Structures are given as structure tokens and as C-alpha cells.
Amino acid sequence: MSNPLSDRIKNMSTSATLAMAAKARELRNEGKDIIGLSLGEPDFNIPDFIKEAAKEAVDQNYSSYTPVDGYADLKQAISNKFKRDNNLAYGLHQIVVSTGAKQSLANVAMIMLNKGDEVILPAPFWVSYSDIVKLAEGVPVEVPTSISTDFKMTPAQLEAAITPKTKMLWFSSPCNPSGSVYSKAELEGLAEVLKKHPHIYIVSDEIYEHINFVGGHVSIAGIDGMYDRTITVNGVSKAFAMTGWRIGYIGAADWIAKACTKFQGQNTSGANAIAQRATIAALEAPVSKIQFMIDEFHRRRDLILELLGEIDGFNLNVPEGAFYVFPDISSFFGKTIHGTTINNASEFALYLLENANVATVTGEAFGNPNCIRISYAASEKELREAVTRIKNVL
Ligand code: PMP
Ligand code: GLU
């Protein structure tokens, strides 16, 4: 049935992560005992010192519209954070605060892309990249990677994907969904290729920066020749368990920051006042304050790898960061299990949801049709129970 909605929205896919989370919620409301491993969301409470800062902000009447690009003292805290954690010098005029890193990414797409501009997305990529690019009339160019290269794009693959229409490269490290972390040498390899193509800009999504089990996060903006061409995206959702507070930010060349501010000013204006005040407390705190969460994710990563490793047909890399595993489950394709034939990753994820009551996300949404994504931001008890159920139904 046709309706008068725009082609823009008709052509957009629904976020698979949010759709699966909604489906799990719906089934839970129907009384089913669903274990939700679909949403990438820390299961910790926000640390108390951040909550205190928010309460103080309420009492101090931070209730007016905020500057479109963020409070100056928050931008100062972000600038200090970039220097402290990433050795990147971003002045206040190079920083824009937004309503989540998702909005930061959408701003960048809207201000950088013209119709037909190509954006290289090493696959698997985070679920929303492709639709954000398409909304801005860009063309996503997926570069498939596999478990054999730890789901990382090689310099040769990057070179082969570049055309005269390539405008940008977008990637996350640590990566959602594969958990892969690019080393300095690997980023230098990509930078060597990019140096030959000065018209290409980079979105470096570093939102999982602190959730890194090998240490030594590297920002591509810090690599020789890349600073002026990189938009460094970050936010507080993951490291500080502040997903619902909706604060993300970028550091970039001042003309990019200025354009993002202009665009945001016609869309949503400045981000939430209380959340911005709380973010100052979060970013000014030493990383040691959140180390307990990182250590816990590390323990759970080891646990889920051990448990899933016991299931025949799950082929796993060892994710070095974030809080996801991305098993290749293509060995199940074409097989019939308890009367259900599994043809692809979406059917596999559906089979797990309907039979094991475990919610995961199909890899198709991330540009890899052989895998599913499992978030291990859940308690040890839930993880053990989920894997037992998965094992039983397979
Ligand atoms: N980038 C990546 C790689 C993500 O996993 C997420 C998840 N939420 C985001 C960006 C967006 O984060 P937020 O909008 O919550 O800041
Ligand atoms: N980024 C998280 C995820 O990948 C949260 C959901 C979303 O924003 O899409 O699951």
C-alpha cells in the first residue's frame, strides 16, 4: 500500500539493534523470559560522582537553551580529554557537542556529503553508518573483511576501494560489532594509502576507546598527515554508562566544526543542559574511576569466548575491545535444526530468539551476512544461561 511519506524515509532501514531490543521488550511484556544480548548498552549504573554533578546542575538552574555547540567549560573539558587521552590538540572552536555520537555522525554526513559521494565502510561496520550516509545522499562502499584478518581492512583493500568519487572513510576502533582494535602500525598502513588521496576525509569513531583490553588506544588523527582530515567522534554513552543521557562530541578542523554547529542549529540546537554539566564531571575524572567496568567487560569477554567456544559451528575472533562478540555462524546455513532450516544469519538470530529466548542481532545489519552480534554487556549469570540455552537449541 503506497502512502505519501518521503522516499527518504521509505528507503531507510530501521536500526536493527533498536528493532531487536524493541522485539525483546515486547516478548518480555508477553511474559517470555528473554535474555537480551542485542543492545550495545553497559548494564552498570552511572557512577555516583556523575549523578551528583547532574543533581547540582538541576539545583543551580541549568535550565535554559544551551549554546548550539556546547557549554564552553564542557568544550574545555573535552579539549583537555583529547590532550590527556589521545595527545590531540583540539581548541574550543574545533569541538561540537551533540545529542549522542549518533547525532555527531549525522551532522558530519550532512555537512560533508553531496549526492553520489562515496563513503568507504570497512565491513562489519556499526549498524547506522550506512543509513546515515544514504540519508545525506552519499553512497556507502562496503569493504568486506573476515575473521581471517580479525575483521580489519588492509591497506591494499582500502586502496582498491578508492575511486575519484571517494569522499570519506568511516570506521570505529574498537569496532562495533567485531571488537577489533586497529594497532598504530595498522593505522599507519591505512594512512600511507590515504596520503596519496588527499581529497578523502576520515571519520574515526572512538566511542569504545576506553573499553580496550590490550591498552594503547590510537587515534588516527595523531598519525602524520591525518589531523586536518580526520573528524574524531566520541561520547560518554559507553565508557560512563550514560547511554540515555545522550551526549556525544567531535574534534575536527574548525571549518567542519563550524558547519556542524550551523547544521545542528537548524535541527536540534544545543544538547541537554543537565547532561552536559554531568559530562564535565565524567570527562574530568581520571580513567581509573571507570576501570572497574573495563575490568568487568574484560572478564566477561573471556567468559563468553570460553562458553561459545564449546559450541560446534561458532567461529570466533578474539575481540580486543568494545563489548561484543561477532561469531561467524555460516556453518549452520542450509542445515535443518529441530525442523527449522537456517538459510542466513537473520534466520539464525530469529531461531535463537524464538527457541532459546535469547536476543542477538543479525550480522547482515552490520554488513556481514555470515555472523551474528552478541553483546556481553550483561551479567555473568545471564551470559551463562544464554549460552546454555543456545547450546541446547542447536
Ligand atoms: N558509534 C558506535 C560505534 C556505537 O556503537 C554507538 C552506539 N550507540 C554510537 C556511535 C552512538 O552512540 P551514542 O549516540 O549513544 O553516543
Ligand atoms: N550502539 C548500540 C548498539 O550498537 C546502541 C543501539 C543503537 O544506538 O543503535 O547496539
mmCIF file of N, CA, C and O in Angstrom, residues 94-158:
data_model
loop_
_atom_site.group_PDB
_atom_site.id
_atom_site.type_symbol
_atom_site.label_atom_id
_atom_site.label_comp_id
_atom_site.label_asym_id
_atom_site.label_seq_id
_atom_site.Cartn_x
_atom_site.Cartn_y
_atom_site.Cartn_z
ATOM 1 N N GLN A 94 37.076 23.952 17.686
ATOM 2 C CA GLN A 94 37.137 22.716 16.876
ATOM 3 C C GLN A 94 36.253 21.607 17.457
ATOM 4 O O GLN A 94 36.298 20.473 16.992
ATOM 5 N N ILE A 95 35.492 21.956 18.479
ATOM 6 C CA ILE A 95 34.713 20.933 19.192
ATOM 7 C C ILE A 95 33.223 21.255 19.090
ATOM 8 O O ILE A 95 32.830 22.423 19.239
ATOM 9 N N VAL A 96 32.416 20.233 18.820
ATOM 10 C CA VAL A 96 30.950 20.408 18.817
ATOM 11 C C VAL A 96 30.337 19.287 19.654
ATOM 12 O O VAL A 96 30.617 18.111 19.424
ATOM 13 N N VAL A 97 29.509 19.679 20.606
ATOM 14 C CA VAL A 97 28.808 18.717 21.458
ATOM 15 C C VAL A 97 27.426 18.463 20.853
ATOM 16 O O VAL A 97 26.770 19.409 20.414
ATOM 17 N N SER A 98 27.016 17.196 20.824
ATOM 18 C CA SER A 98 25.721 16.855 20.206
ATOM 19 C C SER A 98 24.931 15.902 21.093
ATOM 20 O O SER A 98 25.431 15.429 22.116
ATOM 21 N N THR A 99 23.717 15.613 20.646
ATOM 22 C CA THR A 99 22.833 14.715 21.385
ATOM 23 C C THR A 99 23.196 13.270 21.029
ATOM 24 O O THR A 99 22.475 12.595 20.294
ATOM 25 N N GLY A 100 24.329 12.829 21.542
ATOM 26 C CA GLY A 100 24.834 11.489 21.245
ATOM 27 C C GLY A 100 25.778 11.506 20.058
ATOM 28 O O GLY A 100 25.690 12.365 19.177
ATOM 29 N N ALA A 101 26.676 10.517 20.048
ATOM 30 C CA ALA A 101 27.609 10.390 18.922
ATOM 31 C C ALA A 101 26.855 10.113 17.634
ATOM 32 O O ALA A 101 27.316 10.421 16.541
ATOM 33 N N LYS A 102 25.663 9.542 17.769
ATOM 34 C CA LYS A 102 24.857 9.274 16.577
ATOM 35 C C LYS A 102 24.527 10.594 15.879
ATOM 36 O O LYS A 102 24.602 10.701 14.658
ATOM 37 N N GLN A 103 24.183 11.611 16.664
ATOM 38 C CA GLN A 103 23.914 12.904 16.034
ATOM 39 C C GLN A 103 25.208 13.523 15.486
ATOM 40 O O GLN A 103 25.194 14.146 14.422
ATOM 41 N N SER A 104 26.307 13.325 16.193
ATOM 42 C CA SER A 104 27.585 13.836 15.681
ATOM 43 C C SER A 104 27.850 13.273 14.288
ATOM 44 O O SER A 104 28.241 13.990 13.361
ATOM 45 N N LEU A 105 27.617 11.955 14.138
ATOM 46 C CA LEU A 105 27.852 11.296 12.850
ATOM 47 C C LEU A 105 26.901 11.832 11.781
ATOM 48 O O LEU A 105 27.305 12.088 10.642
ATOM 49 N N ALA A 106 25.640 12.016 12.162
ATOM 50 C CA ALA A 106 24.657 12.520 11.195
ATOM 51 C C ALA A 106 25.012 13.947 10.763
ATOM 52 O O ALA A 106 24.909 14.290 9.577
ATOM 53 N N ASN A 107 25.450 14.764 11.709
ATOM 54 C CA ASN A 107 25.885 16.126 11.359
ATOM 55 C C ASN A 107 26.990 16.081 10.308
ATOM 56 O O ASN A 107 26.954 16.793 9.303
ATOM 57 N N VAL A 108 27.983 15.226 10.571
ATOM 58 C CA VAL A 108 29.148 15.158 9.680
ATOM 59 C C VAL A 108 28.719 14.718 8.280
ATOM 60 O O VAL A 108 29.136 15.297 7.273
ATOM 61 N N ALA A 109 27.841 13.712 8.223
ATOM 62 C CA ALA A 109 27.373 13.254 6.907
ATOM 63 C C ALA A 109 26.675 14.399 6.177
ATOM 64 O O ALA A 109 26.917 14.634 4.988
ATOM 65 N N MET A 110 25.824 15.111 6.876
ATOM 66 C CA MET A 110 25.030 16.151 6.224
ATOM 67 C C MET A 110 25.877 17.332 5.765
ATOM 68 O O MET A 110 25.550 17.995 4.781
ATOM 69 N N ILE A 111 26.971 17.605 6.463
ATOM 70 C CA ILE A 111 27.776 18.775 6.058
ATOM 71 C C ILE A 111 28.899 18.408 5.083
ATOM 72 O O ILE A 111 29.470 19.283 4.441
ATOM 73 N N MET A 112 29.213 17.125 4.975
ATOM 74 C CA MET A 112 30.345 16.746 4.114
ATOM 75 C C MET A 112 29.939 16.145 2.774
ATOM 76 O O MET A 112 30.708 16.197 1.823
ATOM 77 N N LEU A 113 28.766 15.514 2.717
ATOM 78 C CA LEU A 113 28.468 14.708 1.533
ATOM 79 C C LEU A 113 27.546 15.403 0.542
ATOM 80 O O LEU A 113 26.530 15.996 0.932
ATOM 81 N N ASN A 114 27.897 15.312 -0.712
ATOM 82 C CA ASN A 114 26.996 15.673 -1.795
ATOM 83 C C ASN A 114 26.472 14.382 -2.412
ATOM 84 O O ASN A 114 27.035 13.298 -2.193
ATOM 85 N N LYS A 115 25.403 14.541 -3.189
ATOM 86 C CA LYS A 115 24.791 13.375 -3.839
ATOM 87 C C LYS A 115 25.852 12.578 -4.613
ATOM 88 O O LYS A 115 26.609 13.170 -5.393
ATOM 89 N N GLY A 116 25.922 11.296 -4.372
ATOM 90 C CA GLY A 116 26.830 10.436 -5.132
ATOM 91 C C GLY A 116 28.231 10.312 -4.541
ATOM 92 O O GLY A 116 29.021 9.490 -5.010
ATOM 93 N N ASP A 117 28.539 11.103 -3.518
ATOM 94 C CA ASP A 117 29.864 10.965 -2.893
ATOM 95 C C ASP A 117 29.976 9.591 -2.227
ATOM 96 O O ASP A 117 29.061 9.158 -1.523
ATOM 97 N N GLU A 118 31.100 8.954 -2.440
ATOM 98 C CA GLU A 118 31.264 7.606 -1.885
ATOM 99 C C GLU A 118 31.924 7.643 -0.510
ATOM 100 O O GLU A 118 32.853 8.427 -0.273
ATOM 101 N N VAL A 119 31.421 6.771 0.361
ATOM 102 C CA VAL A 119 31.980 6.654 1.708
ATOM 103 C C VAL A 119 32.399 5.203 1.920
ATOM 104 O O VAL A 119 31.560 4.294 1.855
ATOM 105 N N ILE A 120 33.665 4.997 2.153
ATOM 106 C CA ILE A 120 34.165 3.636 2.361
ATOM 107 C C ILE A 120 33.852 3.196 3.783
ATOM 108 O O ILE A 120 34.182 3.895 4.754
ATOM 109 N N LEU A 121 33.186 2.045 3.883
ATOM 110 C CA LEU A 121 32.851 1.466 5.186
ATOM 111 C C LEU A 121 33.467 0.076 5.273
ATOM 112 O O LEU A 121 32.946 -0.864 4.654
ATOM 113 N N PRO A 122 34.571 -0.079 5.998
ATOM 114 C CA PRO A 122 35.066 -1.444 6.202
ATOM 115 C C PRO A 122 33.962 -2.229 6.919
ATOM 116 O O PRO A 122 33.434 -1.757 7.928
ATOM 117 N N ALA A 123 33.603 -3.383 6.353
ATOM 118 C CA ALA A 123 32.524 -4.182 6.942
ATOM 119 C C ALA A 123 33.119 -5.343 7.729
ATOM 120 O O ALA A 123 34.075 -5.952 7.259
ATOM 121 N N PRO A 124 32.626 -5.670 8.904
ATOM 122 C CA PRO A 124 31.426 -5.120 9.505
ATOM 123 C C PRO A 124 31.632 -3.701 10.051
ATOM 124 O O PRO A 124 32.701 -3.364 10.539
ATOM 125 N N PHE A 125 30.558 -2.920 9.930
ATOM 126 C CA PHE A 125 30.559 -1.530 10.418
ATOM 127 C C PHE A 125 29.372 -1.352 11.346
ATOM 128 O O PHE A 125 28.436 -2.173 11.336
ATOM 129 N N TRP A 126 29.386 -0.282 12.106
ATOM 130 C CA TRP A 126 28.258 -0.055 13.021
ATOM 131 C C TRP A 126 26.981 0.186 12.215
ATOM 132 O O TRP A 126 26.980 0.891 11.211
ATOM 133 N N VAL A 127 25.923 -0.409 12.717
ATOM 134 C CA VAL A 127 24.649 -0.531 12.020
ATOM 135 C C VAL A 127 24.122 0.758 11.369
ATOM 136 O O VAL A 127 23.568 0.723 10.277
ATOM 137 N N SER A 128 24.332 1.912 12.002
ATOM 138 C CA SER A 128 23.704 3.141 11.477
ATOM 139 C C SER A 128 24.537 3.865 10.419
ATOM 140 O O SER A 128 24.028 4.766 9.754
ATOM 141 N N TYR A 129 25.812 3.505 10.266
ATOM 142 C CA TYR A 129 26.664 4.252 9.318
ATOM 143 C C TYR A 129 26.039 4.311 7.928
ATOM 144 O O TYR A 129 25.975 5.370 7.304
ATOM 145 N N SER A 130 25.613 3.142 7.461
ATOM 146 C CA SER A 130 25.169 3.050 6.084
ATOM 147 C C SER A 130 23.922 3.913 5.834
ATOM 148 O O SER A 130 23.844 4.644 4.845
ATOM 149 N N ASP A 131 22.970 3.853 6.764
ATOM 150 C CA ASP A 131 21.750 4.642 6.555
ATOM 151 C C ASP A 131 21.978 6.136 6.780
ATOM 152 O O ASP A 131 21.340 6.966 6.128
ATOM 153 N N ILE A 132 22.883 6.481 7.658
ATOM 154 C CA ILE A 132 23.194 7.913 7.855
ATOM 155 C C ILE A 132 23.817 8.467 6.567
ATOM 156 O O ILE A 132 23.471 9.547 6.091
ATOM 157 N N VAL A 133 24.724 7.692 5.987
ATOM 158 C CA VAL A 133 25.371 8.122 4.735
ATOM 159 C C VAL A 133 24.330 8.266 3.625
ATOM 160 O O VAL A 133 24.299 9.255 2.885
ATOM 161 N N LYS A 134 23.428 7.281 3.552
ATOM 162 C CA LYS A 134 22.412 7.325 2.485
ATOM 163 C C LYS A 134 21.456 8.490 2.663
ATOM 164 O O LYS A 134 21.026 9.108 1.692
ATOM 165 N N LEU A 135 21.152 8.805 3.915
ATOM 166 C CA LEU A 135 20.256 9.937 4.182
ATOM 167 C C LEU A 135 20.859 11.229 3.628
ATOM 168 O O LEU A 135 20.160 12.116 3.152
ATOM 169 N N ALA A 136 22.189 11.315 3.677
ATOM 170 C CA ALA A 136 22.878 12.505 3.162
ATOM 171 C C ALA A 136 23.160 12.370 1.657
ATOM 172 O O ALA A 136 23.962 13.125 1.106
ATOM 173 N N GLU A 137 22.534 11.378 1.027
ATOM 174 C CA GLU A 137 22.664 11.115 -0.405
ATOM 175 C C GLU A 137 24.044 10.625 -0.823
ATOM 176 O O GLU A 137 24.429 10.699 -1.990
ATOM 177 N N GLY A 138 24.809 10.167 0.174
ATOM 178 C CA GLY A 138 26.093 9.547 -0.130
ATOM 179 C C GLY A 138 25.882 8.084 -0.513
ATOM 180 O O GLY A 138 24.786 7.545 -0.369
ATOM 181 N N VAL A 139 26.949 7.479 -0.996
ATOM 182 C CA VAL A 139 26.878 6.074 -1.426
ATOM 183 C C VAL A 139 27.841 5.252 -0.553
ATOM 184 O O VAL A 139 29.056 5.441 -0.632
ATOM 185 N N PRO A 140 27.297 4.364 0.288
ATOM 186 C CA PRO A 140 28.198 3.526 1.084
ATOM 187 C C PRO A 140 28.916 2.516 0.197
ATOM 188 O O PRO A 140 28.280 1.883 -0.639
ATOM 189 N N VAL A 141 30.218 2.422 0.374
ATOM 190 C CA VAL A 141 31.002 1.416 -0.369
ATOM 191 C C VAL A 141 31.565 0.450 0.672
ATOM 192 O O VAL A 141 32.476 0.802 1.431
ATOM 193 N N GLU A 142 30.964 -0.724 0.726
ATOM 194 C CA GLU A 142 31.358 -1.670 1.767
ATOM 195 C C GLU A 142 32.604 -2.446 1.358
ATOM 196 O O GLU A 142 32.682 -2.932 0.231
ATOM 197 N N VAL A 143 33.541 -2.530 2.255
ATOM 198 C CA VAL A 143 34.757 -3.321 2.004
ATOM 199 C C VAL A 143 34.703 -4.523 2.949
ATOM 200 O O VAL A 143 34.916 -4.375 4.147
ATOM 201 N N PRO A 144 34.372 -5.691 2.412
ATOM 202 C CA PRO A 144 34.197 -6.834 3.303
ATOM 203 C C PRO A 144 35.516 -7.309 3.907
ATOM 204 O O PRO A 144 36.534 -7.355 3.218
ATOM 205 N N THR A 145 35.472 -7.618 5.183
ATOM 206 C CA THR A 145 36.630 -8.231 5.841
ATOM 207 C C THR A 145 36.126 -9.525 6.461
ATOM 208 O O THR A 145 34.916 -9.734 6.536
ATOM 209 N N SER A 146 37.020 -10.349 6.915
ATOM 210 C CA SER A 146 36.560 -11.598 7.524
ATOM 211 C C SER A 146 37.391 -11.884 8.764
ATOM 212 O O SER A 146 38.335 -11.159 9.087
ATOM 213 N N ILE A 147 37.015 -12.965 9.385
ATOM 214 C CA ILE A 147 37.674 -13.365 10.622
ATOM 215 C C ILE A 147 39.177 -13.596 10.395
ATOM 216 O O ILE A 147 39.985 -13.430 11.295
ATOM 217 N N SER A 148 39.554 -13.924 9.151
ATOM 218 C CA SER A 148 40.962 -14.245 8.880
ATOM 219 C C SER A 148 41.862 -13.019 9.052
ATOM 220 O O SER A 148 43.055 -13.156 9.321
ATOM 221 N N THR A 149 41.318 -11.796 8.920
ATOM 222 C CA THR A 149 42.131 -10.593 9.185
ATOM 223 C C THR A 149 41.623 -9.897 10.450
ATOM 224 O O THR A 149 41.768 -8.686 10.601
ATOM 225 N N ASP A 150 40.996 -10.684 11.337
ATOM 226 C CA ASP A 150 40.440 -10.127 12.570
ATOM 227 C C ASP A 150 39.443 -9.003 12.239
ATOM 228 O O ASP A 150 39.326 -8.025 12.965
ATOM 229 N N PHE A 151 38.760 -9.147 11.118
ATOM 230 C CA PHE A 151 37.748 -8.184 10.661
ATOM 231 C C PHE A 151 38.330 -6.780 10.468
ATOM 232 O O PHE A 151 37.637 -5.787 10.672
ATOM 233 N N LYS A 152 39.606 -6.690 10.092
ATOM 234 C CA LYS A 152 40.197 -5.373 9.836
ATOM 235 C C LYS A 152 40.479 -5.208 8.346
ATOM 236 O O LYS A 152 40.853 -6.170 7.675
ATOM 237 N N MET A 153 40.339 -3.976 7.884
ATOM 238 C CA MET A 153 40.606 -3.683 6.469
ATOM 239 C C MET A 153 42.117 -3.508 6.279
ATOM 240 O O MET A 153 42.766 -2.809 7.062
ATOM 241 N N THR A 154 42.659 -4.094 5.220
ATOM 242 C CA THR A 154 44.087 -3.944 4.952
ATOM 243 C C THR A 154 44.302 -2.709 4.065
ATOM 244 O O THR A 154 43.370 -2.262 3.382
ATOM 245 N N PRO A 155 45.524 -2.165 4.046
ATOM 246 C CA PRO A 155 45.808 -1.031 3.163
ATOM 247 C C PRO A 155 45.487 -1.356 1.698
ATOM 248 O O PRO A 155 44.965 -0.511 0.974
ATOM 249 N N ALA A 156 45.773 -2.590 1.266
ATOM 250 C CA ALA A 156 45.501 -2.962 -0.138
ATOM 251 C C ALA A 156 44.005 -2.918 -0.417
ATOM 252 O O ALA A 156 43.570 -2.460 -1.485
ATOM 253 N N GLN A 157 43.191 -3.358 0.538
ATOM 254 C CA GLN A 157 41.735 -3.314 0.348
ATOM 255 C C GLN A 157 41.252 -1.865 0.268
ATOM 256 O O GLN A 157 40.386 -1.530 -0.529
ATOM 257 N N LEU A 158 41.834 -1.010 1.105
ATOM 258 C CA LEU A 158 41.446 0.411 1.076
ATOM 259 C C LEU A 158 41.790 1.012 -0.288
ATOM 260 O O LEU A 158 40.948 1.648 -0.927
#
